[in-house]
Amino acid sequence: MVIVGDATGAQIPKLDISLRLINYADVQNEDDIPQGPYPQQVVDEANEDLELFCDVLRDESVTVLRPDASWEPRYYHYCPRDGVLVHDDLILSTPQPLRARRTEYHALESILNQYGKMTVARCSQVDALYNTACLGDPDVLALNETEPCFDAANILRDNDNLYYLVSNSGNRVGAEYLQELCPTKKVWPIEDVYAYMHLDSTISLLREGLMLLNPSRIKSLDQLPKPLQSWNYIWCPDPGEVYHYPGYCNSSKWINVNLLMINPNLAAIESNQHALRAELEKHNIDCAMIQARHQRTLGGGFHCVTLDLKRQHD
Ligand code: DAV
């Protein structure tokens, strides 16, 4: 059972300190940052591609749910992975760094309420939380440590382990807070690996004991949390051509690492990623090659645009 995002209403909100520092710390000139609704072509094509993806999931007997469209996004509903962490009994609306995303979880609430009680973590998002020294300097992170703050997509789930990327979209005290919330789990902070956003384009957990690693960010297994150091791994091959709409780009070319395992032997990957397919097939993972024209434009691969709630083997 999985929630699949929706590009309808996607927009880039008015520039504030949170958006400037979290999404665009590497952009020098503010005038290069677009604003307002994404071009209609982007929204339409992204939605068309999401429909195809939903069809593939349904063909694999996956129940597909969609965000509640009556909640108009102030940012978007394209990436349900970003704001809510679902793991065992935990349903956590995380204390997100972007002000415009503060209420996004409401679009998922009616679905999630059927699975249990959602904990809504608040974040004040006051100016003092953000560190302007990060502009242009990936060695300085965008968030101060004044209060817990993180996107759910900074985390990967592995049974009783939660891997947590410390980056512009997740601070250290956020990892401590998550540990307090989940006393039966072990939270493993990952530092100095990727300064910008989220963990799921750096590491992808393919199945128990096998992971895909982004070679531009992981240089040595020592950078990984202990439990992952004994896993088998695949270095992600150089990505095939990934287009983005001119002037709009919300992710690196490594968005292909951000795949979704539909089941332990089937991955959803972007249709141009032939080298990745060949690697995965060597490990008996078949690939559903699915068109996703705006993965980079909107900053969401198949992992980001989904939130899996229940897997058959759970
Ligand atoms: O690799 O640029 C993409 C965001 C994934 N949630 C990247 C991060």
PDB file of C-alpha atoms and ligand atoms in Angstrom:
ATOM      1  CA  MET A   1       0.000   0.000   0.000  1.00  0.00           C
ATOM      2  CA  VAL A   2       1.533   3.263  -1.091  1.00  0.00           C
ATOM      3  CA  ILE A   3       0.740   6.957  -1.372  1.00  0.00           C
ATOM      4  CA  VAL A   4       1.834   8.427  -4.726  1.00  0.00           C
ATOM      5  CA  GLY A   5       2.268  12.208  -4.993  1.00  0.00           C
ATOM      6  CA  ASP A   6       0.483  14.634  -7.279  1.00  0.00           C
ATOM      7  CA  ALA A   7       1.967  17.603  -9.142  1.00  0.00           C
ATOM      8  CA  THR A   8      -1.276  19.569  -9.283  1.00  0.00           C
ATOM      9  CA  GLY A   9      -0.841  23.076  -7.901  1.00  0.00           C
ATOM     10  CA  ALA A  10       2.950  22.720  -7.555  1.00  0.00           C
ATOM     11  CA  GLN A  11       4.584  26.092  -7.049  1.00  0.00           C
ATOM     12  CA  ILE A  12       7.721  27.757  -5.836  1.00  0.00           C
ATOM     13  CA  PRO A  13       6.661  29.980  -2.975  1.00  0.00           C
ATOM     14  CA  LYS A  14       7.784  33.532  -2.382  1.00  0.00           C
ATOM     15  CA  LEU A  15      11.438  33.523  -1.406  1.00  0.00           C
ATOM     16  CA  ASP A  16      11.961  33.546   2.356  1.00  0.00           C
ATOM     17  CA  ILE A  17      15.039  32.706   4.409  1.00  0.00           C
ATOM     18  CA  SER A  18      14.078  29.033   4.715  1.00  0.00           C
ATOM     19  CA  LEU A  19      13.627  28.497   0.988  1.00  0.00           C
ATOM     20  CA  ARG A  20      16.711  30.548   0.117  1.00  0.00           C
ATOM     21  CA  LEU A  21      18.980  28.530   2.389  1.00  0.00           C
ATOM     22  CA  ILE A  22      17.498  25.026   2.254  1.00  0.00           C
ATOM     23  CA  ASN A  23      16.809  24.723  -1.476  1.00  0.00           C
ATOM     24  CA  TYR A  24      19.100  27.264  -3.029  1.00  0.00           C
ATOM     25  CA  ALA A  25      22.213  27.570  -0.837  1.00  0.00           C
ATOM     26  CA  ASP A  26      24.302  26.820  -3.922  1.00  0.00           C
ATOM     27  CA  VAL A  27      22.670  29.506  -6.105  1.00  0.00           C
ATOM     28  CA  GLN A  28      24.629  32.719  -6.110  1.00  0.00           C
ATOM     29  CA  ASN A  29      22.225  35.133  -7.718  1.00  0.00           C
ATOM     30  CA  GLU A  30      18.720  35.305  -6.228  1.00  0.00           C
ATOM     31  CA  ASP A  31      17.345  36.447  -9.574  1.00  0.00           C
ATOM     32  CA  ASP A  32      18.058  32.955 -10.908  1.00  0.00           C
ATOM     33  CA  ILE A  33      15.521  31.464  -8.487  1.00  0.00           C
ATOM     34  CA  PRO A  34      12.145  31.065 -10.167  1.00  0.00           C
ATOM     35  CA  GLN A  35       8.941  31.879  -8.335  1.00  0.00           C
ATOM     36  CA  GLY A  36       5.260  31.092  -8.633  1.00  0.00           C
ATOM     37  CA  PRO A  37       3.424  28.142 -10.159  1.00  0.00           C
ATOM     38  CA  TYR A  38       5.472  25.628 -12.149  1.00  0.00           C
ATOM     39  CA  PRO A  39       4.767  25.855 -15.891  1.00  0.00           C
ATOM     40  CA  GLN A  40       1.531  24.050 -16.723  1.00  0.00           C
ATOM     41  CA  GLN A  41       3.454  21.779 -19.096  1.00  0.00           C
ATOM     42  CA  VAL A  42       5.564  20.549 -16.163  1.00  0.00           C
ATOM     43  CA  VAL A  43       2.508  19.850 -14.020  1.00  0.00           C
ATOM     44  CA  ASP A  44       0.635  18.077 -16.814  1.00  0.00           C
ATOM     45  CA  GLU A  45       3.573  15.937 -17.910  1.00  0.00           C
ATOM     46  CA  ALA A  46       4.522  15.077 -14.334  1.00  0.00           C
ATOM     47  CA  ASN A  47       0.956  14.022 -13.602  1.00  0.00           C
ATOM     48  CA  GLU A  48       0.748  11.966 -16.790  1.00  0.00           C
ATOM     49  CA  ASP A  49       3.928  10.139 -15.780  1.00  0.00           C
ATOM     50  CA  LEU A  50       2.678   9.599 -12.230  1.00  0.00           C
ATOM     51  CA  GLU A  51      -0.473   7.997 -13.652  1.00  0.00           C
ATOM     52  CA  LEU A  52       1.665   5.554 -15.642  1.00  0.00           C
ATOM     53  CA  PHE A  53       3.651   4.802 -12.496  1.00  0.00           C
ATOM     54  CA  CYS A  54       0.421   4.174 -10.560  1.00  0.00           C
ATOM     55  CA  ASP A  55      -0.686   1.742 -13.280  1.00  0.00           C
ATOM     56  CA  VAL A  56       2.576  -0.191 -12.938  1.00  0.00           C
ATOM     57  CA  LEU A  57       2.099  -0.366  -9.167  1.00  0.00           C
ATOM     58  CA  ARG A  58      -1.494  -1.540  -9.512  1.00  0.00           C
ATOM     59  CA  ASP A  59      -0.408  -4.213 -12.014  1.00  0.00           C
ATOM     60  CA  GLU A  60       1.882  -5.476  -9.256  1.00  0.00           C
ATOM     61  CA  SER A  61      -1.122  -5.649  -6.898  1.00  0.00           C
ATOM     62  CA  VAL A  62      -0.080  -2.587  -4.927  1.00  0.00           C
ATOM     63  CA  THR A  63      -2.893  -0.460  -3.504  1.00  0.00           C
ATOM     64  CA  VAL A  64      -2.315   3.129  -4.595  1.00  0.00           C
ATOM     65  CA  LEU A  65      -3.593   6.122  -2.637  1.00  0.00           C
ATOM     66  CA  ARG A  66      -3.254   9.801  -3.534  1.00  0.00           C
ATOM     67  CA  PRO A  67      -2.982  13.004  -1.459  1.00  0.00           C
ATOM     68  CA  ASP A  68      -6.216  14.832  -0.732  1.00  0.00           C
ATOM     69  CA  ALA A  69      -6.450  17.379  -3.546  1.00  0.00           C
ATOM     70  CA  SER A  70      -8.753  19.633  -1.560  1.00  0.00           C
ATOM     71  CA  TRP A  71      -5.693  20.844   0.378  1.00  0.00           C
ATOM     72  CA  GLU A  72      -4.169  23.384  -1.945  1.00  0.00           C
ATOM     73  CA  PRO A  73      -0.384  23.148  -1.722  1.00  0.00           C
ATOM     74  CA  ARG A  74       1.753  26.137  -0.788  1.00  0.00           C
ATOM     75  CA  TYR A  75       4.701  24.159  -2.192  1.00  0.00           C
ATOM     76  CA  TYR A  76       3.585  20.807  -3.612  1.00  0.00           C
ATOM     77  CA  HIS A  77       2.113  17.389  -2.981  1.00  0.00           C
ATOM     78  CA  TYR A  78       4.545  15.786  -5.398  1.00  0.00           C
ATOM     79  CA  CYS A  79       6.768  14.215  -2.719  1.00  0.00           C
ATOM     80  CA  PRO A  80       4.782  12.665   0.135  1.00  0.00           C
ATOM     81  CA  ARG A  81       8.072  11.090   1.327  1.00  0.00           C
ATOM     82  CA  ASP A  82       9.443  14.440   2.442  1.00  0.00           C
ATOM     83  CA  GLY A  83       7.169  15.312   5.323  1.00  0.00           C
ATOM     84  CA  VAL A  84       5.948  12.127   6.994  1.00  0.00           C
ATOM     85  CA  LEU A  85       7.946   9.214   8.396  1.00  0.00           C
ATOM     86  CA  VAL A  86       5.999   5.969   8.668  1.00  0.00           C
ATOM     87  CA  HIS A  87       7.784   3.088  10.364  1.00  0.00           C
ATOM     88  CA  ASP A  88       6.193   0.323  12.444  1.00  0.00           C
ATOM     89  CA  ASP A  89       3.883   2.166  14.866  1.00  0.00           C
ATOM     90  CA  LEU A  90       5.407   5.559  14.237  1.00  0.00           C
ATOM     91  CA  ILE A  91       3.617   8.039  12.009  1.00  0.00           C
ATOM     92  CA  LEU A  92       5.532  11.268  12.342  1.00  0.00           C
ATOM     93  CA  SER A  93       4.868  14.517  10.588  1.00  0.00           C
ATOM     94  CA  THR A  94       8.425  15.790  10.862  1.00  0.00           C
ATOM     95  CA  PRO A  95       9.452  19.323  11.896  1.00  0.00           C
ATOM     96  CA  GLN A  96      10.227  20.414   8.326  1.00  0.00           C
ATOM     97  CA  PRO A  97      12.605  23.263   7.569  1.00  0.00           C
ATOM     98  CA  LEU A  98      10.696  24.940   4.724  1.00  0.00           C
ATOM     99  CA  ARG A  99       8.055  27.324   5.978  1.00  0.00           C
ATOM    100  CA  ALA A 100       5.856  26.759   2.956  1.00  0.00           C
ATOM    101  CA  ARG A 101       5.669  23.033   3.707  1.00  0.00           C
ATOM    102  CA  ARG A 102       4.472  23.378   7.275  1.00  0.00           C
ATOM    103  CA  THR A 103       0.905  22.292   6.578  1.00  0.00           C
ATOM    104  CA  GLU A 104       1.563  19.852   3.743  1.00  0.00           C
ATOM    105  CA  TYR A 105       0.896  16.759   5.893  1.00  0.00           C
ATOM    106  CA  HIS A 106      -2.787  17.688   6.052  1.00  0.00           C
ATOM    107  CA  ALA A 107      -3.205  16.333   2.524  1.00  0.00           C
ATOM    108  CA  LEU A 108      -2.143  12.897   3.816  1.00  0.00           C
ATOM    109  CA  GLU A 109      -3.946  13.023   7.140  1.00  0.00           C
ATOM    110  CA  SER A 110      -7.183  11.283   6.207  1.00  0.00           C
ATOM    111  CA  ILE A 111      -5.199   8.337   4.807  1.00  0.00           C
ATOM    112  CA  LEU A 112      -2.723   8.163   7.673  1.00  0.00           C
ATOM    113  CA  ASN A 113      -5.364   8.431  10.376  1.00  0.00           C
ATOM    114  CA  GLN A 114      -6.566   4.999   9.327  1.00  0.00           C
ATOM    115  CA  TYR A 115      -3.187   3.521  10.253  1.00  0.00           C
ATOM    116  CA  GLY A 116      -2.725   4.975  13.678  1.00  0.00           C
ATOM    117  CA  LYS A 117      -2.104   8.146  15.521  1.00  0.00           C
ATOM    118  CA  MET A 118       0.072  10.679  13.788  1.00  0.00           C
ATOM    119  CA  THR A 119       2.531  12.626  15.915  1.00  0.00           C
ATOM    120  CA  VAL A 120       2.855  16.151  14.566  1.00  0.00           C
ATOM    121  CA  ALA A 121       6.233  17.624  15.450  1.00  0.00           C
ATOM    122  CA  ARG A 122       6.246  21.381  15.391  1.00  0.00           C
ATOM    123  CA  CYS A 123       9.124  23.580  14.389  1.00  0.00           C
ATOM    124  CA  SER A 124       9.042  27.318  15.047  1.00  0.00           C
ATOM    125  CA  GLN A 125      10.881  28.081  11.772  1.00  0.00           C
ATOM    126  CA  VAL A 126      12.037  31.403  13.243  1.00  0.00           C
ATOM    127  CA  ASP A 127      14.896  33.237  11.523  1.00  0.00           C
ATOM    128  CA  ALA A 128      17.393  32.150  14.212  1.00  0.00           C
ATOM    129  CA  LEU A 129      17.054  28.539  13.047  1.00  0.00           C
ATOM    130  CA  TYR A 130      18.676  29.336   9.709  1.00  0.00           C
ATOM    131  CA  ASN A 131      22.360  30.008   9.131  1.00  0.00           C
ATOM    132  CA  THR A 132      23.024  32.367   6.241  1.00  0.00           C
ATOM    133  CA  ALA A 133      26.737  31.452   6.297  1.00  0.00           C
ATOM    134  CA  CYS A 134      25.778  28.311   4.319  1.00  0.00           C
ATOM    135  CA  LEU A 135      25.255  30.351   1.149  1.00  0.00           C
ATOM    136  CA  GLY A 136      27.746  29.065  -1.377  1.00  0.00           C
ATOM    137  CA  ASP A 137      29.573  26.979   1.228  1.00  0.00           C
ATOM    138  CA  PRO A 138      28.612  23.293   1.455  1.00  0.00           C
ATOM    139  CA  ASP A 139      30.841  22.964   4.539  1.00  0.00           C
ATOM    140  CA  VAL A 140      28.394  25.125   6.482  1.00  0.00           C
ATOM    141  CA  LEU A 141      24.908  23.726   6.940  1.00  0.00           C
ATOM    142  CA  ALA A 142      21.729  25.760   6.611  1.00  0.00           C
ATOM    143  CA  LEU A 143      20.215  24.819   9.960  1.00  0.00           C
ATOM    144  CA  ASN A 144      21.407  25.914  13.371  1.00  0.00           C
ATOM    145  CA  GLU A 145      20.907  23.557  16.314  1.00  0.00           C
ATOM    146  CA  THR A 146      18.345  25.685  18.153  1.00  0.00           C
ATOM    147  CA  GLU A 147      15.543  23.096  17.821  1.00  0.00           C
ATOM    148  CA  PRO A 148      14.903  19.787  16.025  1.00  0.00           C
ATOM    149  CA  CYS A 149      14.275  20.279  12.334  1.00  0.00           C
ATOM    150  CA  PHE A 150      14.278  17.712   9.538  1.00  0.00           C
ATOM    151  CA  ASP A 151      12.517  16.375   6.490  1.00  0.00           C
ATOM    152  CA  ALA A 152      11.310  12.787   6.710  1.00  0.00           C
ATOM    153  CA  ALA A 153      13.307  12.090   3.523  1.00  0.00           C
ATOM    154  CA  ASN A 154      16.520  12.657   5.487  1.00  0.00           C
ATOM    155  CA  ILE A 155      15.823   9.227   6.973  1.00  0.00           C
ATOM    156  CA  LEU A 156      16.024   5.672   5.653  1.00  0.00           C
ATOM    157  CA  ARG A 157      14.371   2.816   7.555  1.00  0.00           C
ATOM    158  CA  ASP A 158      15.995  -0.552   8.152  1.00  0.00           C
ATOM    159  CA  ASN A 159      14.145  -2.647  10.731  1.00  0.00           C
ATOM    160  CA  ASP A 160      15.303  -1.353  14.117  1.00  0.00           C
ATOM    161  CA  ASN A 161      17.756   1.100  12.574  1.00  0.00           C
ATOM    162  CA  LEU A 162      16.976   4.551  11.285  1.00  0.00           C
ATOM    163  CA  TYR A 163      19.687   6.223   9.210  1.00  0.00           C
ATOM    164  CA  TYR A 164      19.561  10.002   9.442  1.00  0.00           C
ATOM    165  CA  LEU A 165      21.423  12.396   7.155  1.00  0.00           C
ATOM    166  CA  VAL A 166      22.664  15.572   8.828  1.00  0.00           C
ATOM    167  CA  SER A 167      22.405  18.166   6.037  1.00  0.00           C
ATOM    168  CA  ASN A 168      20.713  21.399   5.042  1.00  0.00           C
ATOM    169  CA  SER A 169      17.368  19.671   5.523  1.00  0.00           C
ATOM    170  CA  GLY A 170      18.095  17.995   8.869  1.00  0.00           C
ATOM    171  CA  ASN A 171      20.057  19.129  11.931  1.00  0.00           C
ATOM    172  CA  ARG A 172      21.836  17.094  14.643  1.00  0.00           C
ATOM    173  CA  VAL A 173      19.304  17.846  17.354  1.00  0.00           C
ATOM    174  CA  GLY A 174      16.705  16.478  14.955  1.00  0.00           C
ATOM    175  CA  ALA A 175      18.434  13.089  15.148  1.00  0.00           C
ATOM    176  CA  GLU A 176      18.433  13.294  18.965  1.00  0.00           C
ATOM    177  CA  TYR A 177      14.751  14.149  18.982  1.00  0.00           C
ATOM    178  CA  LEU A 178      13.972  11.223  16.689  1.00  0.00           C
ATOM    179  CA  GLN A 179      15.915   8.931  19.015  1.00  0.00           C
ATOM    180  CA  GLU A 180      13.805  10.110  21.961  1.00  0.00           C
ATOM    181  CA  LEU A 181      10.639   9.443  19.996  1.00  0.00           C
ATOM    182  CA  CYS A 182      11.777   5.931  19.068  1.00  0.00           C
ATOM    183  CA  PRO A 183      13.447   4.436  22.144  1.00  0.00           C
ATOM    184  CA  THR A 184      13.277   0.897  20.731  1.00  0.00           C
ATOM    185  CA  LYS A 185      15.114   1.908  17.550  1.00  0.00           C
ATOM    186  CA  LYS A 186      18.630   3.087  16.996  1.00  0.00           C
ATOM    187  CA  VAL A 187      19.058   6.363  15.134  1.00  0.00           C
ATOM    188  CA  TRP A 188      22.365   6.585  13.262  1.00  0.00           C
ATOM    189  CA  PRO A 189      23.352  10.104  12.200  1.00  0.00           C
ATOM    190  CA  ILE A 190      25.330  10.302   8.948  1.00  0.00           C
ATOM    191  CA  GLU A 191      27.521  13.381   8.661  1.00  0.00           C
ATOM    192  CA  ASP A 192      29.790  14.999   6.081  1.00  0.00           C
ATOM    193  CA  VAL A 193      28.394  13.001   3.190  1.00  0.00           C
ATOM    194  CA  TYR A 194      26.001  15.321   1.371  1.00  0.00           C
ATOM    195  CA  ALA A 195      25.295  18.876   2.460  1.00  0.00           C
ATOM    196  CA  TYR A 196      22.096  19.501   0.566  1.00  0.00           C
ATOM    197  CA  MET A 197      18.885  17.598   0.614  1.00  0.00           C
ATOM    198  CA  HIS A 198      17.724  14.170   1.779  1.00  0.00           C
ATOM    199  CA  LEU A 199      19.369  10.770   2.065  1.00  0.00           C
ATOM    200  CA  ASP A 200      17.523   8.868  -0.649  1.00  0.00           C
ATOM    201  CA  SER A 201      19.611  10.008  -3.606  1.00  0.00           C
ATOM    202  CA  THR A 202      22.807   9.012  -1.762  1.00  0.00           C
ATOM    203  CA  ILE A 203      21.890   5.545  -0.461  1.00  0.00           C
ATOM    204  CA  SER A 204      19.076   3.286  -1.587  1.00  0.00           C
ATOM    205  CA  LEU A 205      18.289   0.159   0.439  1.00  0.00           C
ATOM    206  CA  LEU A 206      17.383  -2.401  -2.218  1.00  0.00           C
ATOM    207  CA  ARG A 207      16.580  -5.365  -0.029  1.00  0.00           C
ATOM    208  CA  GLU A 208      17.862  -6.831   3.224  1.00  0.00           C
ATOM    209  CA  GLY A 209      21.665  -6.854   2.891  1.00  0.00           C
ATOM    210  CA  LEU A 210      21.959  -5.078  -0.483  1.00  0.00           C
ATOM    211  CA  MET A 211      22.194  -1.352  -1.141  1.00  0.00           C
ATOM    212  CA  LEU A 212      22.873   1.068  -3.982  1.00  0.00           C
ATOM    213  CA  LEU A 213      25.459   3.765  -3.256  1.00  0.00           C
ATOM    214  CA  ASN A 214      26.078   7.096  -4.941  1.00  0.00           C
ATOM    215  CA  PRO A 215      29.810   7.128  -5.774  1.00  0.00           C
ATOM    216  CA  SER A 216      29.943  10.905  -5.991  1.00  0.00           C
ATOM    217  CA  ARG A 217      29.088  11.141  -2.267  1.00  0.00           C
ATOM    218  CA  ILE A 218      30.108   7.882  -0.615  1.00  0.00           C
ATOM    219  CA  LYS A 219      33.860   7.554  -0.938  1.00  0.00           C
ATOM    220  CA  SER A 220      34.452   4.919   1.693  1.00  0.00           C
ATOM    221  CA  LEU A 221      32.270   2.465   3.564  1.00  0.00           C
ATOM    222  CA  ASP A 222      33.552   4.007   6.819  1.00  0.00           C
ATOM    223  CA  GLN A 223      31.202   6.916   6.141  1.00  0.00           C
ATOM    224  CA  LEU A 224      28.228   4.605   6.557  1.00  0.00           C
ATOM    225  CA  PRO A 225      26.539   3.665   9.823  1.00  0.00           C
ATOM    226  CA  LYS A 226      27.876   0.425  11.326  1.00  0.00           C
ATOM    227  CA  PRO A 227      25.001  -1.891  10.346  1.00  0.00           C
ATOM    228  CA  LEU A 228      25.339  -0.911   6.678  1.00  0.00           C
ATOM    229  CA  GLN A 229      29.091  -1.504   6.591  1.00  0.00           C
ATOM    230  CA  SER A 230      28.539  -5.253   6.329  1.00  0.00           C
ATOM    231  CA  TRP A 231      25.906  -5.040   3.565  1.00  0.00           C
ATOM    232  CA  ASN A 232      26.656  -5.898  -0.042  1.00  0.00           C
ATOM    233  CA  TYR A 233      26.573  -2.874  -2.290  1.00  0.00           C
ATOM    234  CA  ILE A 234      26.338  -1.691  -5.867  1.00  0.00           C
ATOM    235  CA  TRP A 235      27.983   1.537  -6.984  1.00  0.00           C
ATOM    236  CA  CYS A 236      25.402   3.437  -8.990  1.00  0.00           C
ATOM    237  CA  PRO A 237      26.673   3.825 -12.561  1.00  0.00           C
ATOM    238  CA  ASP A 238      26.906   7.276 -14.081  1.00  0.00           C
ATOM    239  CA  PRO A 239      23.321   8.440 -14.711  1.00  0.00           C
ATOM    240  CA  GLY A 240      21.838   8.368 -18.191  1.00  0.00           C
ATOM    241  CA  GLU A 241      20.650  11.690 -19.591  1.00  0.00           C
ATOM    242  CA  VAL A 242      18.043  13.248 -17.272  1.00  0.00           C
ATOM    243  CA  TYR A 243      16.254  16.299 -18.625  1.00  0.00           C
ATOM    244  CA  HIS A 244      14.778  19.112 -16.569  1.00  0.00           C
ATOM    245  CA  TYR A 245      12.593  21.987 -17.655  1.00  0.00           C
ATOM    246  CA  PRO A 246      14.790  24.997 -18.517  1.00  0.00           C
ATOM    247  CA  GLY A 247      15.285  27.265 -15.506  1.00  0.00           C
ATOM    248  CA  TYR A 248      13.768  24.780 -13.067  1.00  0.00           C
ATOM    249  CA  CYS A 249      15.963  22.176 -11.443  1.00  0.00           C
ATOM    250  CA  ASN A 250      15.512  20.816  -7.958  1.00  0.00           C
ATOM    251  CA  SER A 251      17.908  17.918  -7.900  1.00  0.00           C
ATOM    252  CA  SER A 252      21.285  16.672  -8.987  1.00  0.00           C
ATOM    253  CA  LYS A 253      21.777  14.267 -11.886  1.00  0.00           C
ATOM    254  CA  TRP A 254      21.893  11.453  -9.266  1.00  0.00           C
ATOM    255  CA  ILE A 255      18.144  11.420  -8.837  1.00  0.00           C
ATOM    256  CA  ASN A 256      18.217   7.909 -10.350  1.00  0.00           C
ATOM    257  CA  VAL A 257      19.518   6.522  -7.033  1.00  0.00           C
ATOM    258  CA  ASN A 258      16.112   7.548  -5.723  1.00  0.00           C
ATOM    259  CA  LEU A 259      14.318   4.446  -6.970  1.00  0.00           C
ATOM    260  CA  LEU A 260      11.420   2.562  -5.441  1.00  0.00           C
ATOM    261  CA  MET A 261      11.639  -1.127  -4.643  1.00  0.00           C
ATOM    262  CA  ILE A 262       8.147  -2.338  -5.533  1.00  0.00           C
ATOM    263  CA  ASN A 263       9.106  -5.690  -4.058  1.00  0.00           C
ATOM    264  CA  PRO A 264      12.516  -7.259  -3.267  1.00  0.00           C
ATOM    265  CA  ASN A 265      12.929  -8.327  -6.912  1.00  0.00           C
ATOM    266  CA  LEU A 266      11.451  -5.361  -8.751  1.00  0.00           C
ATOM    267  CA  ALA A 267      12.653  -1.754  -8.880  1.00  0.00           C
ATOM    268  CA  ALA A 268      10.897   1.228 -10.432  1.00  0.00           C
ATOM    269  CA  ILE A 269      13.585   3.228 -12.234  1.00  0.00           C
ATOM    270  CA  GLU A 270      13.568   6.088 -14.729  1.00  0.00           C
ATOM    271  CA  SER A 271      13.305   4.944 -18.324  1.00  0.00           C
ATOM    272  CA  ASN A 272      16.737   6.236 -19.482  1.00  0.00           C
ATOM    273  CA  GLN A 273      18.725   4.465 -16.774  1.00  0.00           C
ATOM    274  CA  HIS A 274      19.988   1.498 -18.789  1.00  0.00           C
ATOM    275  CA  ALA A 275      23.341   1.155 -17.034  1.00  0.00           C
ATOM    276  CA  LEU A 276      21.599   1.066 -13.670  1.00  0.00           C
ATOM    277  CA  ARG A 277      19.209  -1.547 -14.983  1.00  0.00           C
ATOM    278  CA  ALA A 278      22.116  -3.746 -16.082  1.00  0.00           C
ATOM    279  CA  GLU A 279      23.695  -3.498 -12.611  1.00  0.00           C
ATOM    280  CA  LEU A 280      20.472  -4.298 -10.792  1.00  0.00           C
ATOM    281  CA  GLU A 281      19.748  -7.250 -13.066  1.00  0.00           C
ATOM    282  CA  LYS A 282      23.084  -8.765 -12.098  1.00  0.00           C
ATOM    283  CA  HIS A 283      21.606  -8.991  -8.615  1.00  0.00           C
ATOM    284  CA  ASN A 284      18.331 -10.511  -9.795  1.00  0.00           C
ATOM    285  CA  ILE A 285      16.399  -7.292  -9.526  1.00  0.00           C
ATOM    286  CA  ASP A 286      14.113  -6.689 -12.492  1.00  0.00           C
ATOM    287  CA  CYS A 287      13.424  -3.117 -13.507  1.00  0.00           C
ATOM    288  CA  ALA A 288      10.183  -1.426 -14.457  1.00  0.00           C
ATOM    289  CA  MET A 289      11.480   1.354 -16.731  1.00  0.00           C
ATOM    290  CA  ILE A 290       9.051   4.218 -16.229  1.00  0.00           C
ATOM    291  CA  GLN A 291       9.023   7.618 -17.862  1.00  0.00           C
ATOM    292  CA  ALA A 292       9.421  10.435 -15.318  1.00  0.00           C
ATOM    293  CA  ARG A 293      10.148  13.607 -17.272  1.00  0.00           C
ATOM    294  CA  HIS A 294      10.238  15.973 -14.319  1.00  0.00           C
ATOM    295  CA  GLN A 295      12.175  14.100 -11.674  1.00  0.00           C
ATOM    296  CA  ARG A 296      14.810  16.807 -11.720  1.00  0.00           C
ATOM    297  CA  THR A 297      12.483  19.731 -12.428  1.00  0.00           C
ATOM    298  CA  LEU A 298      10.444  18.947  -9.340  1.00  0.00           C
ATOM    299  CA  GLY A 299      13.163  17.199  -7.327  1.00  0.00           C
ATOM    300  CA  GLY A 300      11.618  13.798  -6.807  1.00  0.00           C
ATOM    301  CA  GLY A 301      12.505  10.309  -7.987  1.00  0.00           C
ATOM    302  CA  PHE A 302      10.304   7.262  -7.440  1.00  0.00           C
ATOM    303  CA  HIS A 303      11.273   7.035  -3.767  1.00  0.00           C
ATOM    304  CA  CYS A 304      10.445  10.695  -3.113  1.00  0.00           C
ATOM    305  CA  VAL A 305       7.117  10.653  -4.901  1.00  0.00           C
ATOM    306  CA  THR A 306       5.883   7.749  -2.805  1.00  0.00           C
ATOM    307  CA  LEU A 307       5.238   6.957   0.823  1.00  0.00           C
ATOM    308  CA  ASP A 308       4.912   3.231   1.388  1.00  0.00           C
ATOM    309  CA  LEU A 309       2.607   2.438   4.283  1.00  0.00           C
ATOM    310  CA  LYS A 310       2.460  -1.302   4.427  1.00  0.00           C
ATOM    311  CA  ARG A 311       4.438  -4.007   2.678  1.00  0.00           C
ATOM    312  CA  GLN A 312       3.218  -7.538   2.267  1.00  0.00           C
ATOM    313  CA  HIS A 313       6.020  -9.076   4.294  1.00  0.00           C
ATOM    314  CA  ASP A 314       5.310  -6.667   7.200  1.00  0.00           C
TER     315      ASP A 314
HETATM  316  O1  DAV B   1      20.362  14.425  -5.160  1.00  0.00           O
HETATM  317  O2  DAV B   1      19.884  16.436  -5.564  1.00  0.00           O
HETATM  318  C1  DAV B   1      17.267  15.086  -4.433  1.00  0.00           C
HETATM  319  C2  DAV B   1      16.177  15.085  -3.404  1.00  0.00           C
HETATM  320  C3  DAV B   1      15.708  13.728  -3.083  1.00  0.00           C
HETATM  321  N1  DAV B   1      14.579  13.714  -2.154  1.00  0.00           N
HETATM  322  C4  DAV B   1      19.688  15.413  -4.940  1.00  0.00           C
HETATM  323  C5  DAV B   1      18.587  15.399  -3.869  1.00  0.00           C
END
